[in-house]
CSV table of C-alpha atoms in Angstrom, one decimal:
chain,number,residue,atom,x,y,z
O,1,MET,CA,-15.4,72.0,41.6
O,2,ALA,CA,-15.0,68.5,40.7
O,3,THR,CA,-17.0,69.0,37.6
O,4,ARG,CA,-14.8,71.9,36.4
O,5,VAL,CA,-11.6,69.8,37.0
O,6,LEU,CA,-13.1,66.9,34.9
O,7,GLN,CA,-14.2,69.4,32.2
O,8,ARG,CA,-10.6,70.8,32.0
O,9,PHE,CA,-9.0,67.2,32.0
O,10,GLY,CA,-11.2,66.3,29.2
O,11,ASN,CA,-10.5,69.5,27.1
O,12,GLY,CA,-6.9,68.6,27.6
O,13,LEU,CA,-7.2,65.2,26.3
O,14,ASN,CA,-9.3,66.3,23.2
O,15,GLN,CA,-6.4,68.9,22.3
O,16,ALA,CA,-3.8,66.3,22.8
O,17,LYS,CA,-5.9,64.0,20.7
O,18,ASN,CA,-6.4,66.5,17.9
O,19,THR,CA,-2.6,67.5,18.0
O,20,ALA,CA,-1.5,63.9,17.8
O,21,GLN,CA,-3.9,63.4,14.9
O,22,SER,CA,-2.7,66.5,13.0
O,23,THR,CA,0.9,65.6,13.7
O,24,GLY,CA,0.2,62.0,12.5
O,25,GLN,CA,-1.4,63.2,9.3
O,26,THR,CA,1.6,65.6,8.7
O,27,VAL,CA,4.0,62.6,9.0
O,28,VAL,CA,2.0,60.3,7.0
O,29,LEU,CA,1.6,63.0,4.2
O,30,SER,CA,5.4,63.7,4.3
O,31,ARG,CA,6.1,60.0,4.2
O,32,GLY,CA,3.7,59.7,1.2
O,33,LEU,CA,5.2,62.5,-0.7
O,34,SER,CA,8.7,61.0,-0.1
O,35,ALA,CA,7.6,57.6,-1.4
O,36,SER,CA,5.8,59.1,-4.4
O,37,ASN,CA,8.9,61.1,-5.4
O,38,HIS,CA,11.0,58.0,-5.0
O,39,ARG,CA,8.7,56.1,-7.1
O,40,ASN,CA,8.7,58.7,-9.8
O,41,ARG,CA,12.5,58.8,-9.8
O,42,GLU,CA,12.6,54.9,-10.0
O,43,ASP,CA,9.8,55.0,-13.0
O,44,SER,CA,11.8,57.6,-14.7
O,45,TRP,CA,15.0,55.7,-14.5
O,46,PHE,CA,13.2,52.4,-15.5
O,47,LYS,CA,11.6,53.9,-18.5
O,48,SER,CA,14.9,55.5,-19.6
O,49,LEU,CA,16.3,51.9,-20.3
O,50,PHE,CA,13.6,51.5,-23.2
O,51,VAL,CA,13.5,55.0,-24.7
O,52,ARG,CA,15.3,55.1,-27.7
O,53,LYS,CA,18.0,57.8,-27.7
O,54,VAL,CA,17.9,60.1,-30.7
O,55,ASP,CA,21.4,61.2,-32.0
O,56,PRO,CA,21.2,64.8,-33.1
O,57,ARG,CA,22.3,65.1,-36.9
O,58,LYS,CA,23.3,68.1,-38.7
O,59,ASP,CA,22.3,66.8,-42.1
O,60,ALA,CA,19.3,65.2,-43.7
O,61,HIS,CA,19.3,61.4,-44.1
O,62,SER,CA,19.0,61.9,-48.0
O,63,HIS,CA,22.3,63.6,-48.0
O,64,LEU,CA,24.0,60.7,-46.3
O,65,LEU,CA,22.6,58.1,-48.8
O,66,THR,CA,22.8,59.8,-52.1
O,67,LYS,CA,25.6,61.0,-54.3
O,68,ASN,CA,26.1,64.5,-53.2
O,69,GLU,CA,28.3,65.7,-55.9
O,70,GLU,CA,25.6,64.8,-58.4
O,71,SER,CA,22.2,66.3,-57.7
O,72,ASN,CA,20.2,63.9,-59.9
O,73,LEU,CA,16.5,63.8,-59.3
O,74,TYR,CA,14.3,60.9,-60.7
O,75,LYS,CA,10.5,60.8,-61.2
O,76,ILE,CA,8.8,57.3,-61.7
O,77,GLN,CA,5.3,57.3,-63.1
O,78,PHE,CA,2.8,54.5,-62.9
O,79,HIS,CA,-0.1,54.7,-65.3
O,80,ASN,CA,-3.0,52.3,-65.1
O,81,VAL,CA,-4.3,52.0,-68.6
O,82,LYS,CA,-7.8,51.0,-69.9
O,83,PRO,CA,-7.2,47.5,-71.3
O,84,GLU,CA,-8.8,48.2,-74.6
O,85,CYS,CA,-6.4,51.3,-75.0
O,86,LEU,CA,-3.1,49.8,-74.2
O,87,ASP,CA,-1.9,49.5,-77.8
O,88,ALA,CA,-3.0,53.1,-78.5
O,89,TYR,CA,-1.4,54.3,-75.4
O,90,ASN,CA,2.0,52.6,-76.1
O,91,GLN,CA,1.9,54.2,-79.6
O,92,LEU,CA,1.2,57.5,-78.2
O,93,CYS,CA,4.2,57.4,-75.8
O,94,GLU,CA,6.5,56.2,-78.5
O,95,GLU,CA,5.7,59.2,-80.7
O,96,THR,CA,6.0,61.7,-77.8
O,97,LEU,CA,8.4,60.8,-75.2
O,98,PRO,CA,11.6,60.5,-77.3
O,99,SER,CA,11.2,63.9,-78.7
O,100,ILE,CA,11.4,65.3,-75.0
O,101,HIS,CA,14.3,63.0,-74.3
O,102,ASN,CA,16.3,64.1,-77.4
O,103,ASP,CA,15.6,67.7,-77.2
O,104,LYS,CA,18.4,69.6,-75.2
O,105,TYR,CA,16.0,72.3,-74.5
O,106,TYR,CA,14.7,70.2,-71.7
O,107,PRO,CA,17.3,69.2,-69.0
O,108,CYS,CA,15.7,65.7,-68.5
O,109,GLU,CA,16.4,62.3,-69.9
O,110,LEU,CA,14.0,59.3,-70.3
O,111,VAL,CA,15.7,56.4,-68.2
O,112,GLY,CA,13.3,53.8,-69.2
O,113,THR,CA,9.7,53.2,-70.2
O,114,TRP,CA,8.0,49.7,-69.8
O,115,ASN,CA,4.8,47.7,-69.8
O,116,THR,CA,4.2,45.6,-66.7
O,117,TRP,CA,4.1,41.9,-67.7
O,118,TYR,CA,3.7,40.2,-64.4
O,119,GLY,CA,2.5,42.2,-61.5
O,120,GLU,CA,-0.3,45.0,-62.1
O,121,GLN,CA,-1.8,44.3,-65.6
O,122,ASP,CA,-2.3,46.9,-68.1
O,123,GLN,CA,0.2,49.2,-66.6
O,124,ALA,CA,2.9,51.5,-67.9
O,125,VAL,CA,6.0,52.6,-65.9
O,126,HIS,CA,8.1,55.6,-66.9
O,127,MET,CA,11.2,56.8,-65.3
O,128,TRP,CA,12.9,60.3,-66.0
O,129,ARG,CA,16.2,61.7,-64.6
O,130,TYR,CA,16.5,65.6,-64.0
O,131,ARG,CA,20.2,66.6,-64.0
O,132,GLY,CA,20.2,69.5,-61.7
O,133,GLY,CA,17.8,68.4,-59.2
O,134,TYR,CA,14.5,70.4,-58.3
O,135,PRO,CA,15.4,73.4,-60.3
O,136,ALA,CA,15.6,71.2,-63.5
O,137,LEU,CA,12.3,69.6,-62.7
O,138,THR,CA,10.7,73.0,-62.2
O,139,GLU,CA,12.2,74.2,-65.5
O,140,VAL,CA,10.9,71.3,-67.5
O,141,MET,CA,7.5,71.4,-66.1
O,142,SER,CA,7.4,75.1,-67.0
O,143,LYS,CA,8.5,74.6,-70.5
O,144,LEU,CA,6.2,71.6,-71.2
O,145,ARG,CA,3.3,73.8,-70.2
O,146,GLN,CA,4.1,75.8,-73.2
O,147,ASN,CA,4.5,72.9,-75.6
O,148,LYS,CA,1.4,72.5,-77.6
O,149,GLU,CA,2.3,68.9,-78.9
O,150,PHE,CA,2.9,67.8,-75.3
O,151,MET,CA,-0.3,69.4,-74.0
O,152,LYS,CA,-2.1,67.5,-76.8
O,153,TYR,CA,-0.4,64.3,-75.9
O,154,ARG,CA,-1.6,64.7,-72.2
O,155,GLU,CA,-5.1,65.3,-73.2
O,156,GLU,CA,-5.1,62.3,-75.4
O,157,ARG,CA,-3.4,60.1,-72.7
O,158,GLY,CA,-5.9,61.2,-70.2
O,159,LYS,CA,-8.8,59.6,-72.1
O,160,MET,CA,-6.9,56.2,-71.9
O,161,LEU,CA,-6.0,56.1,-68.4
O,162,LEU,CA,-7.9,54.7,-65.3
O,163,SER,CA,-5.5,56.1,-62.8
O,164,ARG,CA,-1.9,57.3,-62.4
O,165,ARG,CA,0.5,58.3,-59.6
O,166,ASN,CA,4.2,59.4,-59.4
O,167,GLN,CA,7.0,59.7,-56.9
O,168,LEU,CA,10.3,61.9,-56.9
O,169,LEU,CA,13.2,59.8,-56.0
O,170,LEU,CA,17.0,60.2,-55.3
O,171,GLU,CA,19.4,57.4,-56.1
O,172,PHE,CA,21.6,55.5,-53.6
O,173,SER,CA,25.2,56.4,-53.7
O,174,PHE,CA,26.4,52.7,-53.7
O,175,TRP,CA,24.2,51.7,-56.9
O,176,ASN,CA,25.0,52.2,-60.5
O,177,GLU,CA,23.5,55.1,-62.3
O,178,PRO,CA,21.1,53.6,-64.9
O,179,ILE,CA,22.5,54.0,-68.4
O,180,PRO,CA,21.1,52.7,-71.6
O,181,ARG,CA,21.3,48.9,-72.4
O,182,LYS,CA,21.0,46.9,-75.4
O,183,GLY,CA,18.3,44.1,-75.4
O,184,PRO,CA,16.5,42.1,-75.2
O,185,ASN,CA,16.0,42.1,-71.5
O,186,ILE,CA,13.3,41.8,-69.0
O,187,TYR,CA,13.3,44.2,-66.0
O,188,GLU,CA,12.3,43.5,-62.5
O,189,LEU,CA,11.2,46.6,-60.3
O,190,ARG,CA,11.2,45.5,-56.6
O,191,SER,CA,9.5,48.1,-54.4
O,192,TYR,CA,9.9,48.0,-50.5
O,193,GLN,CA,7.8,49.9,-48.2
O,194,LEU,CA,10.0,50.4,-45.2
O,195,ARG,CA,9.3,51.1,-41.5
O,196,PRO,CA,9.7,54.8,-40.7
O,197,GLY,CA,13.2,55.5,-39.5
O,198,THR,CA,14.9,52.6,-40.9
O,199,MET,CA,16.3,54.1,-44.2
O,200,ILE,CA,19.8,54.6,-42.9
O,201,GLU,CA,19.9,51.0,-41.7
O,202,TRP,CA,18.7,49.7,-44.9
O,203,GLY,CA,21.3,51.7,-46.8
O,204,ASN,CA,24.1,50.4,-44.5
O,205,TYR,CA,23.3,46.7,-45.2
O,206,TRP,CA,22.6,47.2,-48.9
O,207,ALA,CA,26.0,49.1,-49.4
O,208,ARG,CA,27.7,45.9,-48.8
O,209,ALA,CA,25.0,43.6,-50.3
O,210,ILE,CA,25.0,45.2,-53.8
O,211,GLY,CA,28.5,43.7,-54.2
O,212,TYR,CA,26.9,40.1,-54.2
O,213,ARG,CA,24.5,41.2,-57.1
O,214,GLN,CA,26.9,42.7,-59.7
O,215,HIS,CA,28.3,39.6,-61.2
O,216,ASN,CA,25.9,39.4,-64.1
O,217,SER,CA,25.5,43.1,-64.4
O,218,GLU,CA,21.9,42.7,-63.3
O,219,ALA,CA,21.9,45.9,-61.0
O,220,VAL,CA,20.4,48.7,-62.9
O,221,GLY,CA,19.6,51.3,-60.3
O,222,GLY,CA,18.6,51.8,-56.6
O,223,PHE,CA,16.4,54.7,-55.4
O,224,PHE,CA,14.4,56.0,-52.4
O,225,SER,CA,11.4,58.3,-52.3
O,226,GLN,CA,11.5,62.0,-51.4
O,227,ILE,CA,7.9,63.0,-52.4
O,228,GLY,CA,5.1,60.6,-52.7
O,229,ASN,CA,5.0,57.4,-50.6
O,230,LEU,CA,7.6,58.1,-48.2
O,231,TYR,CA,10.2,55.4,-46.9
O,232,MET,CA,9.8,53.6,-50.3
O,233,VAL,CA,12.7,51.9,-51.9
O,234,HIS,CA,13.0,50.8,-55.5
O,235,HIS,CA,15.5,48.3,-56.9
O,236,LEU,CA,15.6,47.9,-60.7
O,237,TRP,CA,17.2,44.8,-62.1
O,238,ALA,CA,17.8,43.4,-65.8
O,239,TYR,CA,17.9,39.8,-66.8
O,240,LYS,CA,17.8,38.1,-70.3
O,241,ASP,CA,14.8,36.2,-69.2
O,242,LEU,CA,13.0,34.7,-66.2
O,243,GLU,CA,15.3,31.6,-66.2
O,244,ALA,CA,18.3,33.9,-66.0
O,245,ARG,CA,16.4,35.7,-63.2
O,246,GLU,CA,16.0,32.7,-61.1
O,247,ALA,CA,19.6,31.5,-61.6
O,248,THR,CA,21.1,34.8,-60.8
O,249,ARG,CA,19.0,35.2,-57.5
O,250,ASN,CA,19.8,31.5,-56.5
O,251,ALA,CA,23.5,32.2,-57.1
O,252,ALA,CA,23.5,35.2,-54.6
O,253,TRP,CA,22.9,32.6,-51.7
O,254,GLN,CA,26.3,31.1,-52.4
O,255,HIS,CA,28.1,34.2,-51.3
O,256,GLU,CA,28.9,34.4,-47.8
O,257,GLY,CA,27.2,37.3,-46.1
O,258,TRP,CA,24.2,37.5,-48.4
O,259,ASP,CA,22.0,35.5,-46.0
O,260,GLU,CA,23.0,37.8,-43.2
O,261,VAL,CA,21.9,40.9,-45.3
O,262,VAL,CA,18.5,39.2,-45.9
O,263,TYR,CA,18.1,38.2,-42.2
O,264,TYR,CA,18.6,41.8,-41.1
O,265,THR,CA,16.8,43.6,-43.8
O,266,VAL,CA,13.5,41.8,-44.0
O,267,PRO,CA,12.4,43.0,-40.5
O,268,LEU,CA,12.8,46.5,-41.9
O,269,ILE,CA,10.0,46.0,-44.4
O,270,GLN,CA,6.4,46.6,-44.1
O,271,HIS,CA,5.3,45.7,-47.5
O,272,MET,CA,7.1,44.7,-50.7
O,273,ASP,CA,6.0,43.9,-54.3
O,274,SER,CA,7.6,42.9,-57.6
O,275,ARG,CA,6.9,43.8,-61.1
O,276,ILE,CA,8.3,42.1,-64.3
O,277,MET,CA,8.4,44.7,-67.0
O,278,ILE,CA,9.0,44.6,-70.8
O,279,PRO,CA,10.5,47.6,-72.4
O,280,MET,CA,8.7,49.8,-74.9
O,281,LYS,CA,10.3,50.4,-78.3
O,282,ALA,CA,11.4,53.9,-77.2
O,283,SER,CA,13.0,52.9,-74.0
O,284,PRO,CA,16.7,53.6,-73.6
O,285,LEU,CA,16.8,50.5,-71.4
O,286,GLN,CA,16.0,47.6,-73.7
């Protein structure tokens, strides 16, 4: 009898213990989930402080920066020439490129053609403008493939080159459109590789900055890439000589606001370089 009572009592204690443990686990689990959810909400809120909000746009950045009423497309070509072939290459270009520029059959214009003086050596730089944008470019390329003289030029040119590359560009709305110039001048092509996502910011600062660099008519053109190396900006300047370049650039620092533009645009740049270029005889920009 006593044994059965003790067994029943022991079984009751075990059941009570198991129930308490089960209830305790439920409470702990419930508290754990509640704390986890609370932490997740806090983490989400905390992270939101550092996540950059993206404003939805209904137009491409290029449309915000370029001249919408004029759909000019530019192509810039960089040809690295075998040193021993540079003179022959220049002569070949001077014989062929003006004929395309002057022929109304092709909706394109030669903006300028240069040899690099300081920067990459034994290099030629050509810039073309296509009035009418991509359709004009497509039309010109199609017609040139039917031009036997041009195809012969390309074949001869290929024997003289080490490498070549190109980019398709649009022009900034706040820069001048490049027009022919009388010489003699030297030209500086300053190229900036921007951090992705900073093109609008760059344009906003330079829309104001270009006013500080017009006093000696040194501003020729400003462009940004569409195909090729992306987030690339090219500024083209003209000077009488290297001394005039130095004087003009130093004078910019005397204008209130120029230092602010430099301060805020330098962090946008990943890489930059400068070429001093001499026009070829056939270049409209002399």
